[in-house]
DNA sequence: CCTGGTACCTACTCGCGAGTAAGACTACTG
DNA sequence: CAGTAGTCTTACTCGCGAGTAGGTACCAGG
């Protein structure tokens, strides 16, 4: 498969998809700074000016990647959870959906979590936006459950901790891909719902029957 | 205060400390790639060739920074926890020490967590080493407690989740510095020890009396 | 007051990568 | 088949930053 020579003529929308896919791939492997527009264009199978003509500058391209992947992920989670159920069931569905998405979109996850989180520029905005949505979603789940977190700040920080635990566990999972998504999700569910205290005593959380 | 002109002659060891401090500062603000050796030398109050003469290349310098800060942090935690106590007390001491360190060394934490974690080069080695020590420390705590995690993999992943929750909560804390360290630590302690299930029912964890 | 060694400097080279100018190929439209 | 709109390319410019060459000030000991 020669990668050289003139590329086949394709409509703009299709090329843009190809370019975005290539960009996510390269950014996820190399990070924002180390990734070069030359490499992205090469992987996409086109030349650099096309890249600039269609997707703008490097920063714009990266921000677009983040937006696209973040949207895909939040949609995957949203479709997995039904808002009228018990809090623990909602949380469980959310975790399953989250780990399912990460398992099938490693590159997307790399871009979202590892790369975007520390390029302080305009990207943090996109990323923090998604993260904020996730956190407030969890925070709502907590406050909706009676008693528990008194202050708004407390609920928010707990949600942040939970989201962080999910992110970190997802990263760990990248290095241990032999484990199925459901197992990893169940583990986190037990940790945050039961707590070590109960786990030490042998009390575990079970999903409500098999449905 | 003119920063120009010839710098005062100082013994090598002292200069090296100054340079390291400057490097941690700049790396934490800008990240590895965006930080320039020119800026580091300027902040340190010396010229670039001195930097290269004393600390080697940019990569060596960064790795040295990570090693130094990681060591400082692990020592801070190690001195805070006594290994003969109950698991929950050990965990509590560890969390307090951790958040105490982060609170007083924001820059160090930025370098360690946000910067080092995704520059995949030789740095990941240093960082993952520290992280692995932290995780295995927690994992040991878990397996030492009876029953709970059956497999080694399970203990490790739970530990990874906990460490990640700590990291994430520390990041959140950077944006809400008005909260005292002890409060944030206690919140995480409750989350991972009691779990949401208990918290929803109003059951909270208390440190064993005031000592 | 020379001699060497260590701290310290100015002023470069040089490659890499973001972004662009200017045009060439293809295909549809009349 | 001419015109024109959209696709795609080669072949540059240009600044930034890592790393260096070749010194200058300062302080020993003889």
GROMACS .gro file of C-alpha atoms (C1' of nucleotides) in nm:
model
  482
    1UNK     CA    1   0.000   0.000   0.000
    2UNK     CA    2   0.180   0.308  -0.127
    3UNK     CA    3   0.102   0.608   0.084
    4UNK     CA    4   0.255   0.841  -0.172
    5UNK     CA    5   0.105   0.989  -0.483
    6UNK     CA    6  -0.204   1.196  -0.523
    7UNK     CA    7  -0.492   1.104  -0.297
    8UNK     CA    8  -0.822   1.002  -0.438
    9UNK     CA    9  -1.069   1.287  -0.458
   10UNK     CA   10  -1.325   1.266  -0.182
   11UNK     CA   11  -1.602   1.495  -0.059
   12UNK     CA   12  -1.506   1.726   0.221
   13UNK     CA   13  -1.719   1.567   0.491
   14UNK     CA   14  -1.555   1.228   0.441
   15UNK     CA   15  -1.203   1.373   0.444
   16UNK     CA   16  -1.279   1.562   0.762
   17UNK     CA   17  -1.380   1.241   0.934
   18UNK     CA   18  -1.062   1.068   0.819
   19UNK     CA   19  -0.851   1.358   0.939
   20UNK     CA   20  -1.022   1.365   1.278
   21UNK     CA   21  -0.966   0.994   1.321
   22UNK     CA   22  -0.600   1.031   1.233
   23UNK     CA   23  -0.565   1.327   1.468
   24UNK     CA   24  -0.717   1.141   1.761
   25UNK     CA   25  -0.484   0.852   1.691
   26UNK     CA   26  -0.169   1.064   1.675
   27UNK     CA   27  -0.260   1.292   1.965
   28UNK     CA   28  -0.335   0.991   2.181
   29UNK     CA   29   0.001   0.832   2.106
   30UNK     CA   30   0.223   1.139   2.123
   31UNK     CA   31   0.042   1.410   2.316
   32UNK     CA   32  -0.039   1.757   2.192
   33UNK     CA   33   0.305   1.910   2.174
   34UNK     CA   34   0.494   1.612   2.037
   35UNK     CA   35   0.236   1.544   1.772
   36UNK     CA   36   0.322   1.723   1.449
   37UNK     CA   37   0.081   1.836   1.183
   38UNK     CA   38   0.306   1.662   0.932
   39UNK     CA   39   0.252   1.328   1.099
   40UNK     CA   40  -0.120   1.376   1.129
   41UNK     CA   41  -0.151   1.464   0.763
   42UNK     CA   42   0.061   1.163   0.672
   43UNK     CA   43  -0.151   0.924   0.879
   44UNK     CA   44  -0.464   1.076   0.732
   45UNK     CA   45  -0.322   1.013   0.386
   46UNK     CA   46  -0.330   1.372   0.266
   47UNK     CA   47  -0.102   1.674   0.263
   48UNK     CA   48  -0.065   1.943   0.522
   49UNK     CA   49  -0.242   2.234   0.350
   50UNK     CA   50  -0.558   2.022   0.331
   51UNK     CA   51  -0.543   1.989   0.704
   52UNK     CA   52  -0.523   2.363   0.750
   53UNK     CA   53  -0.786   2.429   0.487
   54UNK     CA   54  -1.038   2.200   0.656
   55UNK     CA   55  -0.965   2.201   1.027
   56UNK     CA   56  -0.774   2.524   1.090
   57UNK     CA   57  -0.476   2.554   1.321
   58UNK     CA   58  -0.328   2.284   1.539
   59UNK     CA   59  -0.503   2.418   1.846
   60UNK     CA   60  -0.839   2.429   1.674
   61UNK     CA   61  -0.790   2.075   1.553
   62UNK     CA   62  -0.709   1.950   1.900
   63UNK     CA   63  -1.002   2.130   2.055
   64UNK     CA   64  -1.230   1.981   1.791
   65UNK     CA   65  -1.099   1.634   1.871
   66UNK     CA   66  -1.170   1.683   2.238
   67UNK     CA   67  -1.518   1.812   2.175
   68UNK     CA   68  -1.604   1.523   1.947
   69UNK     CA   69  -1.472   1.251   2.176
   70UNK     CA   70  -1.619   1.409   2.488
   71UNK     CA   71  -1.959   1.424   2.324
   72UNK     CA   72  -1.938   1.063   2.211
   73UNK     CA   73  -1.853   0.952   2.560
   74UNK     CA   74  -2.115   1.151   2.743
   75UNK     CA   75  -2.377   1.022   2.502
   76UNK     CA   76  -2.264   0.667   2.561
   77UNK     CA   77  -2.304   0.716   2.934
   78UNK     CA   78  -2.632   0.903   2.911
   79UNK     CA   79  -2.798   0.631   2.704
   80UNK     CA   80  -2.686   0.371   2.959
   81UNK     CA   81  -2.852   0.517   3.267
   82UNK     CA   82  -3.223   0.555   3.340
   83UNK     CA   83  -3.294   0.851   3.566
   84UNK     CA   84  -3.592   0.711   3.756
   85UNK     CA   85  -3.415   0.424   3.927
   86UNK     CA   86  -3.258   0.387   4.267
   87UNK     CA   87  -2.933   0.581   4.316
   88UNK     CA   88  -2.717   0.271   4.341
   89UNK     CA   89  -2.863   0.126   4.023
   90UNK     CA   90  -2.809   0.452   3.838
   91UNK     CA   91  -2.450   0.463   3.954
   92UNK     CA   92  -2.398   0.105   3.851
   93UNK     CA   93  -2.535   0.165   3.502
   94UNK     CA   94  -2.320   0.473   3.465
   95UNK     CA   95  -2.007   0.289   3.564
   96UNK     CA   96  -2.078   0.004   3.326
   97UNK     CA   97  -2.140   0.243   3.040
   98UNK     CA   98  -1.826   0.439   3.121
   99UNK     CA   99  -1.594   0.139   3.133
  100UNK     CA  100  -1.762  -0.005   2.827
  101UNK     CA  101  -1.686   0.310   2.633
  102UNK     CA  102  -1.326   0.328   2.749
  103UNK     CA  103  -1.269  -0.036   2.663
  104UNK     CA  104  -1.379   0.015   2.307
  105UNK     CA  105  -1.225   0.358   2.255
  106UNK     CA  106  -0.882   0.352   2.411
  107UNK     CA  107  -0.750   0.626   2.186
  108UNK     CA  108  -1.042   0.854   2.262
  109UNK     CA  109  -0.983   0.806   2.631
  110UNK     CA  110  -0.613   0.882   2.600
  111UNK     CA  111  -0.686   1.207   2.424
  112UNK     CA  112  -0.954   1.307   2.668
  113UNK     CA  113  -0.791   1.222   2.993
  114UNK     CA  114  -0.416   1.210   2.960
  115UNK     CA  115  -0.357   1.471   2.692
  116UNK     CA  116  -0.626   1.731   2.733
  117UNK     CA  117  -0.609   1.753   3.110
  118UNK     CA  118  -0.276   1.927   3.131
  119UNK     CA  119  -0.245   2.141   2.820
  120UNK     CA  120  -0.361   2.443   3.009
  121UNK     CA  121  -0.471   2.640   2.703
  122UNK     CA  122  -0.817   2.668   2.555
  123UNK     CA  123  -0.851   2.290   2.576
  124UNK     CA  124  -0.895   2.281   2.947
  125UNK     CA  125  -1.216   2.464   2.880
  126UNK     CA  126  -1.361   2.188   2.666
  127UNK     CA  127  -1.236   1.918   2.893
  128UNK     CA  128  -1.336   2.080   3.218
  129UNK     CA  129  -1.677   2.132   3.069
  130UNK     CA  130  -1.729   1.761   3.014
  131UNK     CA  131  -1.575   1.678   3.345
  132UNK     CA  132  -1.798   1.929   3.515
  133UNK     CA  133  -2.103   1.770   3.356
  134UNK     CA  134  -1.995   1.429   3.483
  135UNK     CA  135  -1.923   1.561   3.830
  136UNK     CA  136  -2.250   1.749   3.861
  137UNK     CA  137  -2.433   1.442   3.738
  138UNK     CA  138  -2.282   1.238   4.017
  139UNK     CA  139  -2.326   1.519   4.266
  140UNK     CA  140  -2.696   1.531   4.181
  141UNK     CA  141  -2.715   1.161   4.244
  142UNK     CA  142  -2.566   1.213   4.588
  143UNK     CA  143  -2.779   1.505   4.700
  144UNK     CA  144  -3.087   1.328   4.571
  145UNK     CA  145  -3.010   1.049   4.814
  146UNK     CA  146  -3.130   1.169   5.152
  147UNK     CA  147  -2.917   1.295   5.440
  148UNK     CA  148  -2.569   1.224   5.310
  149UNK     CA  149  -2.373   1.530   5.195
  150UNK     CA  150  -2.467   1.843   5.383
  151UNK     CA  151  -2.303   2.119   5.182
  152UNK     CA  152  -2.292   2.169   4.809
  153UNK     CA  153  -1.915   2.180   4.833
  154UNK     CA  154  -1.908   1.844   5.003
  155UNK     CA  155  -2.119   1.674   4.740
  156UNK     CA  156  -1.909   1.825   4.468
  157UNK     CA  157  -1.579   1.718   4.616
  158UNK     CA  158  -1.705   1.364   4.671
  159UNK     CA  159  -1.822   1.354   4.314
  160UNK     CA  160  -1.482   1.479   4.203
  161UNK     CA  161  -1.317   1.204   4.401
  162UNK     CA  162  -1.543   0.943   4.247
  163UNK     CA  163  -1.491   1.067   3.894
  164UNK     CA  164  -1.119   1.072   3.961
  165UNK     CA  165  -1.128   0.719   4.090
  166UNK     CA  166  -1.301   0.616   3.771
  167UNK     CA  167  -1.045   0.792   3.556
  168UNK     CA  168  -0.757   0.644   3.746
  169UNK     CA  169  -0.902   0.296   3.740
  170UNK     CA  170  -0.956   0.330   3.366
  171UNK     CA  171  -0.590   0.419   3.328
  172UNK     CA  172  -0.490   0.120   3.537
  173UNK     CA  173  -0.712  -0.093   3.320
  174UNK     CA  174  -0.523   0.016   3.008
  175UNK     CA  175  -0.225  -0.169   3.154
  176UNK     CA  176  -0.432  -0.476   3.249
  177UNK     CA  177  -0.661  -0.526   2.952
  178UNK     CA  178  -0.715  -0.892   3.031
  179UNK     CA  179  -0.986  -0.803   3.281
  180UNK     CA  180  -1.338  -0.763   3.143
  181UNK     CA  181  -1.508  -0.427   3.171
  182UNK     CA  182  -1.785  -0.555   3.397
  183UNK     CA  183  -1.542  -0.681   3.658
  184UNK     CA  184  -1.354  -0.355   3.678
  185UNK     CA  185  -1.677  -0.158   3.698
  186UNK     CA  186  -1.810  -0.383   3.973
  187UNK     CA  187  -1.494  -0.334   4.172
  188UNK     CA  188  -1.524   0.042   4.167
  189UNK     CA  189  -1.893   0.014   4.248
  190UNK     CA  190  -1.812  -0.187   4.557
  191UNK     CA  191  -1.539   0.050   4.662
  192UNK     CA  192  -1.747   0.364   4.647
  193UNK     CA  193  -2.079   0.221   4.755
  194UNK     CA  194  -1.979  -0.023   5.025
  195UNK     CA  195  -1.642   0.120   5.130
  196UNK     CA  196  -1.341  -0.069   5.259
  197UNK     CA  197  -1.501  -0.096   5.598
  198UNK     CA  198  -1.776  -0.320   5.469
  199UNK     CA  199  -1.553  -0.499   5.222
  200UNK     CA  200  -1.318  -0.597   5.503
  201UNK     CA  201  -1.617  -0.750   5.679
  202UNK     CA  202  -1.710  -0.940   5.366
  203UNK     CA  203  -2.015  -0.732   5.278
  204UNK     CA  204  -2.034  -0.676   4.906
  205UNK     CA  205  -2.276  -0.497   4.680
  206UNK     CA  206  -2.483  -0.696   4.431
  207UNK     CA  207  -2.676  -0.569   4.132
  208UNK     CA  208  -3.053  -0.610   4.187
  209UNK     CA  209  -3.118  -0.956   4.036
  210UNK     CA  210  -3.040  -1.035   3.676
  211UNK     CA  211  -3.267  -0.855   3.436
  212UNK     CA  212   1.607   4.469   4.142
  213UNK     CA  213   1.811   4.430   3.825
  214UNK     CA  214   1.817   4.070   3.714
  215UNK     CA  215   2.086   4.146   3.458
  216UNK     CA  216   2.459   4.153   3.500
  217UNK     CA  217   2.692   3.892   3.631
  218UNK     CA  218   2.558   3.669   3.905
  219UNK     CA  219   2.728   3.645   4.240
  220UNK     CA  220   2.973   3.357   4.260
  221UNK     CA  221   2.830   3.070   4.460
  222UNK     CA  222   2.943   2.715   4.530
  223UNK     CA  223   2.805   2.455   4.296
  224UNK     CA  224   2.580   2.277   4.545
  225UNK     CA  225   2.392   2.597   4.627
  226UNK     CA  226   2.341   2.689   4.262
  227UNK     CA  227   2.211   2.342   4.188
  228UNK     CA  228   1.945   2.379   4.455
  229UNK     CA  229   1.842   2.717   4.316
  230UNK     CA  230   1.822   2.576   3.965
  231UNK     CA  231   1.615   2.280   4.077
  232UNK     CA  232   1.373   2.509   4.257
  233UNK     CA  233   1.339   2.727   3.948
  234UNK     CA  234   1.292   2.424   3.728
  235UNK     CA  235   1.014   2.282   3.943
  236UNK     CA  236   0.846   2.619   3.940
  237UNK     CA  237   0.862   2.663   3.563
  238UNK     CA  238   0.778   2.303   3.478
  239UNK     CA  239   0.477   2.315   3.707
  240UNK     CA  240   0.345   2.631   3.542
  241UNK     CA  241   0.413   2.549   3.178
  242UNK     CA  242   0.458   2.175   3.144
  243UNK     CA  243   0.761   1.996   3.008
  244UNK     CA  244   0.739   2.089   2.641
  245UNK     CA  245   0.633   2.450   2.681
  246UNK     CA  246   0.894   2.519   2.946
  247UNK     CA  247   1.213   2.651   2.788
  248UNK     CA  248   1.560   2.620   2.923
  249UNK     CA  249   1.596   2.993   2.867
  250UNK     CA  250   1.311   3.067   3.105
  251UNK     CA  251   1.438   2.827   3.367
  252UNK     CA  252   1.783   2.981   3.359
  253UNK     CA  253   1.629   3.327   3.382
  254UNK     CA  254   1.414   3.236   3.682
  255UNK     CA  255   1.713   3.074   3.845
  256UNK     CA  256   1.908   3.395   3.792
  257UNK     CA  257   2.188   3.245   3.584
  258UNK     CA  258   2.266   3.180   3.220
  259UNK     CA  259   2.185   2.880   3.009
  260UNK     CA  260   2.531   2.724   2.981
  261UNK     CA  261   2.546   2.699   3.361
  262UNK     CA  262   2.227   2.499   3.349
  263UNK     CA  263   2.375   2.254   3.101
  264UNK     CA  264   2.706   2.237   3.285
  265UNK     CA  265   2.540   2.146   3.613
  266UNK     CA  266   2.222   1.955   3.534
  267UNK     CA  267   2.271   1.820   3.182
  268UNK     CA  268   2.004   1.814   2.916
  269UNK     CA  269   1.643   1.920   2.951
  270UNK     CA  270   1.525   1.564   2.991
  271UNK     CA  271   1.781   1.488   3.260
  272UNK     CA  272   1.679   1.801   3.443
  273UNK     CA  273   1.313   1.710   3.435
  274UNK     CA  274   1.377   1.355   3.549
  275UNK     CA  275   1.587   1.489   3.835
  276UNK     CA  276   1.305   1.719   3.938
  277UNK     CA  277   1.058   1.433   3.942
  278UNK     CA  278   1.287   1.213   4.145
  279UNK     CA  279   1.349   1.483   4.401
  280UNK     CA  280   0.986   1.580   4.447
  281UNK     CA  281   0.865   1.220   4.451
  282UNK     CA  282   1.113   1.135   4.721
  283UNK     CA  283   1.014   1.435   4.929
  284UNK     CA  284   0.650   1.337   4.906
  285UNK     CA  285   0.692   0.970   4.984
  286UNK     CA  286   0.903   1.061   5.283
  287UNK     CA  287   0.640   1.302   5.407
  288UNK     CA  288   0.380   1.027   5.387
  289UNK     CA  289   0.600   0.757   5.536
  290UNK     CA  290   0.682   0.964   5.843
  291UNK     CA  291   0.311   1.029   5.899
  292UNK     CA  292   0.193   0.670   5.922
  293UNK     CA  293   0.279   0.413   6.189
  294UNK     CA  294   0.271   0.058   6.055
  295UNK     CA  295   0.146  -0.122   6.366
  296UNK     CA  296  -0.193   0.043   6.390
  297UNK     CA  297  -0.535  -0.056   6.270
  298UNK     CA  298  -0.584  -0.039   5.892
  299UNK     CA  299  -0.832   0.246   5.906
  300UNK     CA  300  -0.603   0.452   6.127
  301UNK     CA  301  -0.309   0.390   5.897
  302UNK     CA  302  -0.514   0.496   5.599
  303UNK     CA  303  -0.629   0.805   5.781
  304UNK     CA  304  -0.276   0.908   5.873
  305UNK     CA  305  -0.162   0.850   5.518
  306UNK     CA  306  -0.437   1.064   5.373
  307UNK     CA  307  -0.368   1.344   5.617
  308UNK     CA  308   0.001   1.339   5.536
  309UNK     CA  309  -0.068   1.330   5.165
  310UNK     CA  310  -0.306   1.626   5.162
  311UNK     CA  311  -0.080   1.812   5.400
  312UNK     CA  312   0.209   1.775   5.160
  313UNK     CA  313   0.008   1.876   4.857
  314UNK     CA  314  -0.128   2.180   5.037
  315UNK     CA  315   0.218   2.307   5.116
  316UNK     CA  316   0.384   2.206   4.790
  317UNK     CA  317   0.144   2.290   4.511
  318UNK     CA  318   0.421   2.326   4.256
  319UNK     CA  319   0.571   1.991   4.344
  320UNK     CA  320   0.234   1.829   4.304
  321UNK     CA  321   0.176   1.988   3.967
  322UNK     CA  322   0.508   1.858   3.840
  323UNK     CA  323   0.450   1.513   3.977
  324UNK     CA  324   0.094   1.455   3.879
  325UNK     CA  325  -0.007   1.674   3.590
  326UNK     CA  326   0.319   1.706   3.403
  327UNK     CA  327   0.506   1.384   3.457
  328UNK     CA  328   0.214   1.153   3.407
  329UNK     CA  329   0.179   1.199   3.036
  330UNK     CA  330   0.522   1.280   2.901
  331UNK     CA  331   0.568   0.920   2.804
  332UNK     CA  332   0.946   0.926   2.785
  333UNK     CA  333   1.191   0.820   3.053
  334UNK     CA  334   0.990   1.021   3.304
  335UNK     CA  335   0.703   0.784   3.321
  336UNK     CA  336   0.953   0.545   3.470
  337UNK     CA  337   1.032   0.768   3.764
  338UNK     CA  338   0.672   0.862   3.815
  339UNK     CA  339   0.529   0.516   3.778
  340UNK     CA  340   0.785   0.398   4.026
  341UNK     CA  341   0.658   0.632   4.293
  342UNK     CA  342   0.300   0.565   4.202
  343UNK     CA  343   0.364   0.192   4.218
  344UNK     CA  344   0.512   0.230   4.566
  345UNK     CA  345   0.203   0.419   4.679
  346UNK     CA  346  -0.031   0.166   4.523
  347UNK     CA  347   0.146  -0.136   4.667
  348UNK     CA  348   0.149   0.034   5.005
  349UNK     CA  349  -0.225   0.069   4.993
  350UNK     CA  350  -0.267  -0.276   4.845
  351UNK     CA  351  -0.073  -0.422   5.135
  352UNK     CA  352  -0.303  -0.240   5.371
  353UNK     CA  353  -0.600  -0.404   5.203
  354UNK     CA  354  -0.472  -0.759   5.188
  355UNK     CA  355  -0.358  -0.730   5.548
  356UNK     CA  356  -0.719  -0.665   5.642
  357UNK     CA  357  -0.887  -1.005   5.646
  358UNK     CA  358  -1.120  -1.144   5.383
  359UNK     CA  359  -1.173  -0.846   5.159
  360UNK     CA  360  -0.990  -0.864   4.824
  361UNK     CA  361  -0.951  -1.216   4.699
  362UNK     CA  362  -0.703  -1.185   4.415
  363UNK     CA  363  -0.383  -0.987   4.397
  364UNK     CA  364  -0.520  -0.815   4.091
  365UNK     CA  365  -0.828  -0.708   4.278
  366UNK     CA  366  -0.635  -0.553   4.563
  367UNK     CA  367  -0.412  -0.375   4.319
  368UNK     CA  368  -0.694  -0.229   4.116
  369UNK     CA  369  -0.875  -0.110   4.425
  370UNK     CA  370  -0.556   0.052   4.543
  371UNK     CA  371  -0.516   0.215   4.204
  372UNK     CA  372  -0.868   0.349   4.229
  373UNK     CA  373  -0.803   0.487   4.574
  374UNK     CA  374  -0.476   0.650   4.476
  375UNK     CA  375  -0.649   0.796   4.175
  376UNK     CA  376  -0.928   0.930   4.388
  377UNK     CA  377  -0.668   1.097   4.604
  378UNK     CA  378  -0.493   1.250   4.306
  379UNK     CA  379  -0.815   1.372   4.157
  380UNK     CA  380  -0.939   1.515   4.482
  381UNK     CA  381  -0.606   1.692   4.526
  382UNK     CA  382  -0.652   1.848   4.184
  383UNK     CA  383  -1.003   1.955   4.274
  384UNK     CA  384  -0.864   2.103   4.590
  385UNK     CA  385  -0.626   2.323   4.393
  386UNK     CA  386  -0.933   2.498   4.257
  387UNK     CA  387  -1.100   2.525   4.601
  388UNK     CA  388  -0.814   2.619   4.830
  389UNK     CA  389  -1.045   2.768   5.090
  390UNK     CA  390  -1.108   2.425   5.237
  391UNK     CA  391  -0.861   2.306   5.502
  392UNK     CA  392  -0.655   1.996   5.432
  393UNK     CA  393  -0.806   1.798   5.715
  394UNK     CA  394  -1.159   1.841   5.586
  395UNK     CA  395  -1.071   1.723   5.238
  396UNK     CA  396  -0.879   1.426   5.375
  397UNK     CA  397  -1.170   1.330   5.601
  398UNK     CA  398  -1.409   1.341   5.310
  399UNK     CA  399  -1.204   1.097   5.108
  400UNK     CA  400  -1.159   0.879   5.412
  401UNK     CA  401  -1.534   0.857   5.452
  402UNK     CA  402  -1.589   0.785   5.088
  403UNK     CA  403  -1.349   0.496   5.065
  404UNK     CA  404  -1.399   0.352   5.410
  405UNK     CA  405  -1.771   0.391   5.461
  406UNK     CA  406  -1.893   0.410   5.103
  407UNK     CA  407  -2.190   0.602   4.972
  408UNK     CA  408  -2.422   0.332   5.095
  409UNK     CA  409  -2.340   0.409   5.458
  410UNK     CA  410  -2.309   0.782   5.400
  411UNK     CA  411  -2.659   0.793   5.258
  412UNK     CA  412  -2.779   0.629   5.580
  413UNK     CA  413  -2.594   0.889   5.785
  414UNK     CA  414  -2.318   0.659   5.908
  415UNK     CA  415  -1.984   0.838   5.909
  416UNK     CA  416  -1.633   0.742   6.006
  417UNK     CA  417  -1.467   0.909   6.306
  418UNK     CA  418  -1.101   0.914   6.395
  419UNK     CA  419  -1.038   0.714   6.717
  420UNK     CA  420  -1.069   0.987   6.988
  421UNK     CA  421  -0.842   1.289   7.000
  422UNK     CA  422  -0.488   1.195   7.084
  423DC     C1'  423   5.224   3.868   4.019
  424DC     C1'  424   5.175   3.459   3.740
  425DT     C1'  425   4.902   3.007   3.697
  426DG     C1'  426   4.546   2.730   3.701
  427DG     C1'  427   4.090   2.613   3.814
  428DT     C1'  428   3.608   2.713   3.878
  429DA     C1'  429   3.207   3.004   3.824
  430DC     C1'  430   2.995   3.259   3.480
  431DC     C1'  431   2.888   3.503   3.042
  432DT     C1'  432   2.755   3.665   2.528
  433DA     C1'  433   2.655   3.516   2.106
  434DC     C1'  434   2.613   3.208   1.814
  435DT     C1'  435   2.445   2.720   1.510
  436DC     C1'  436   2.104   2.435   1.360
  437DG     C1'  437   1.706   2.141   1.316
  438DC     C1'  438   1.222   2.099   1.367
  439DG     C1'  439   0.770   2.212   1.306
  440DA     C1'  440   0.371   2.558   1.239
  441DG     C1'  441   0.180   2.785   0.887
  442DT     C1'  442   0.153   2.961   0.363
  443DA     C1'  443   0.202   3.084  -0.140
  444DA     C1'  444   0.101   2.947  -0.568
  445DG     C1'  445  -0.044   2.645  -0.863
  446DA     C1'  446  -0.216   2.168  -1.069
  447DC     C1'  447  -0.557   1.814  -1.120
  448DT     C1'  448  -1.056   1.664  -1.156
  449DA     C1'  449  -1.533   1.704  -1.237
  450DC     C1'  450  -1.942   1.901  -1.299
  451DT     C1'  451  -2.227   2.261  -1.556
  452DG     C1'  452  -2.377   2.483  -1.942
  453DC     C1'  453  -1.519   2.220  -2.476
  454DA     C1'  454  -1.463   2.662  -2.180
  455DG     C1'  455  -1.553   2.808  -1.723
  456DT     C1'  456  -1.556   2.758  -1.241
  457DA     C1'  457  -1.569   2.550  -0.801
  458DG     C1'  458  -1.365   2.233  -0.505
  459DT     C1'  459  -0.988   1.897  -0.413
  460DC     C1'  460  -0.507   1.828  -0.353
  461DT     C1'  461   0.001   1.907  -0.405
  462DT     C1'  462   0.504   2.068  -0.390
  463DA     C1'  463   0.797   2.366  -0.198
  464DC     C1'  464   0.883   2.706   0.046
  465DT     C1'  465   0.928   3.099   0.500
  466DC     C1'  466   1.019   3.184   0.954
  467DG     C1'  467   1.047   3.181   1.450
  468DC     C1'  468   1.156   2.928   1.853
  469DG     C1'  469   1.421   2.668   2.140
  470DA     C1'  470   1.789   2.296   2.245
  471DG     C1'  471   2.246   2.281   2.275
  472DT     C1'  472   2.754   2.486   2.214
  473DA     C1'  473   3.192   2.754   2.112
  474DG     C1'  474   3.479   3.043   2.294
  475DG     C1'  475   3.547   3.342   2.581
  476DT     C1'  476   3.564   3.679   3.068
  477DA     C1'  477   3.564   3.766   3.588
  478DC     C1'  478   3.711   3.591   4.022
  479DC     C1'  479   3.967   3.336   4.367
  480DA     C1'  480   4.325   3.006   4.523
  481DG     C1'  481   4.825   2.886   4.598
  482DG     C1'  482   5.283   2.944   4.491
   0.00000   0.00000   0.00000
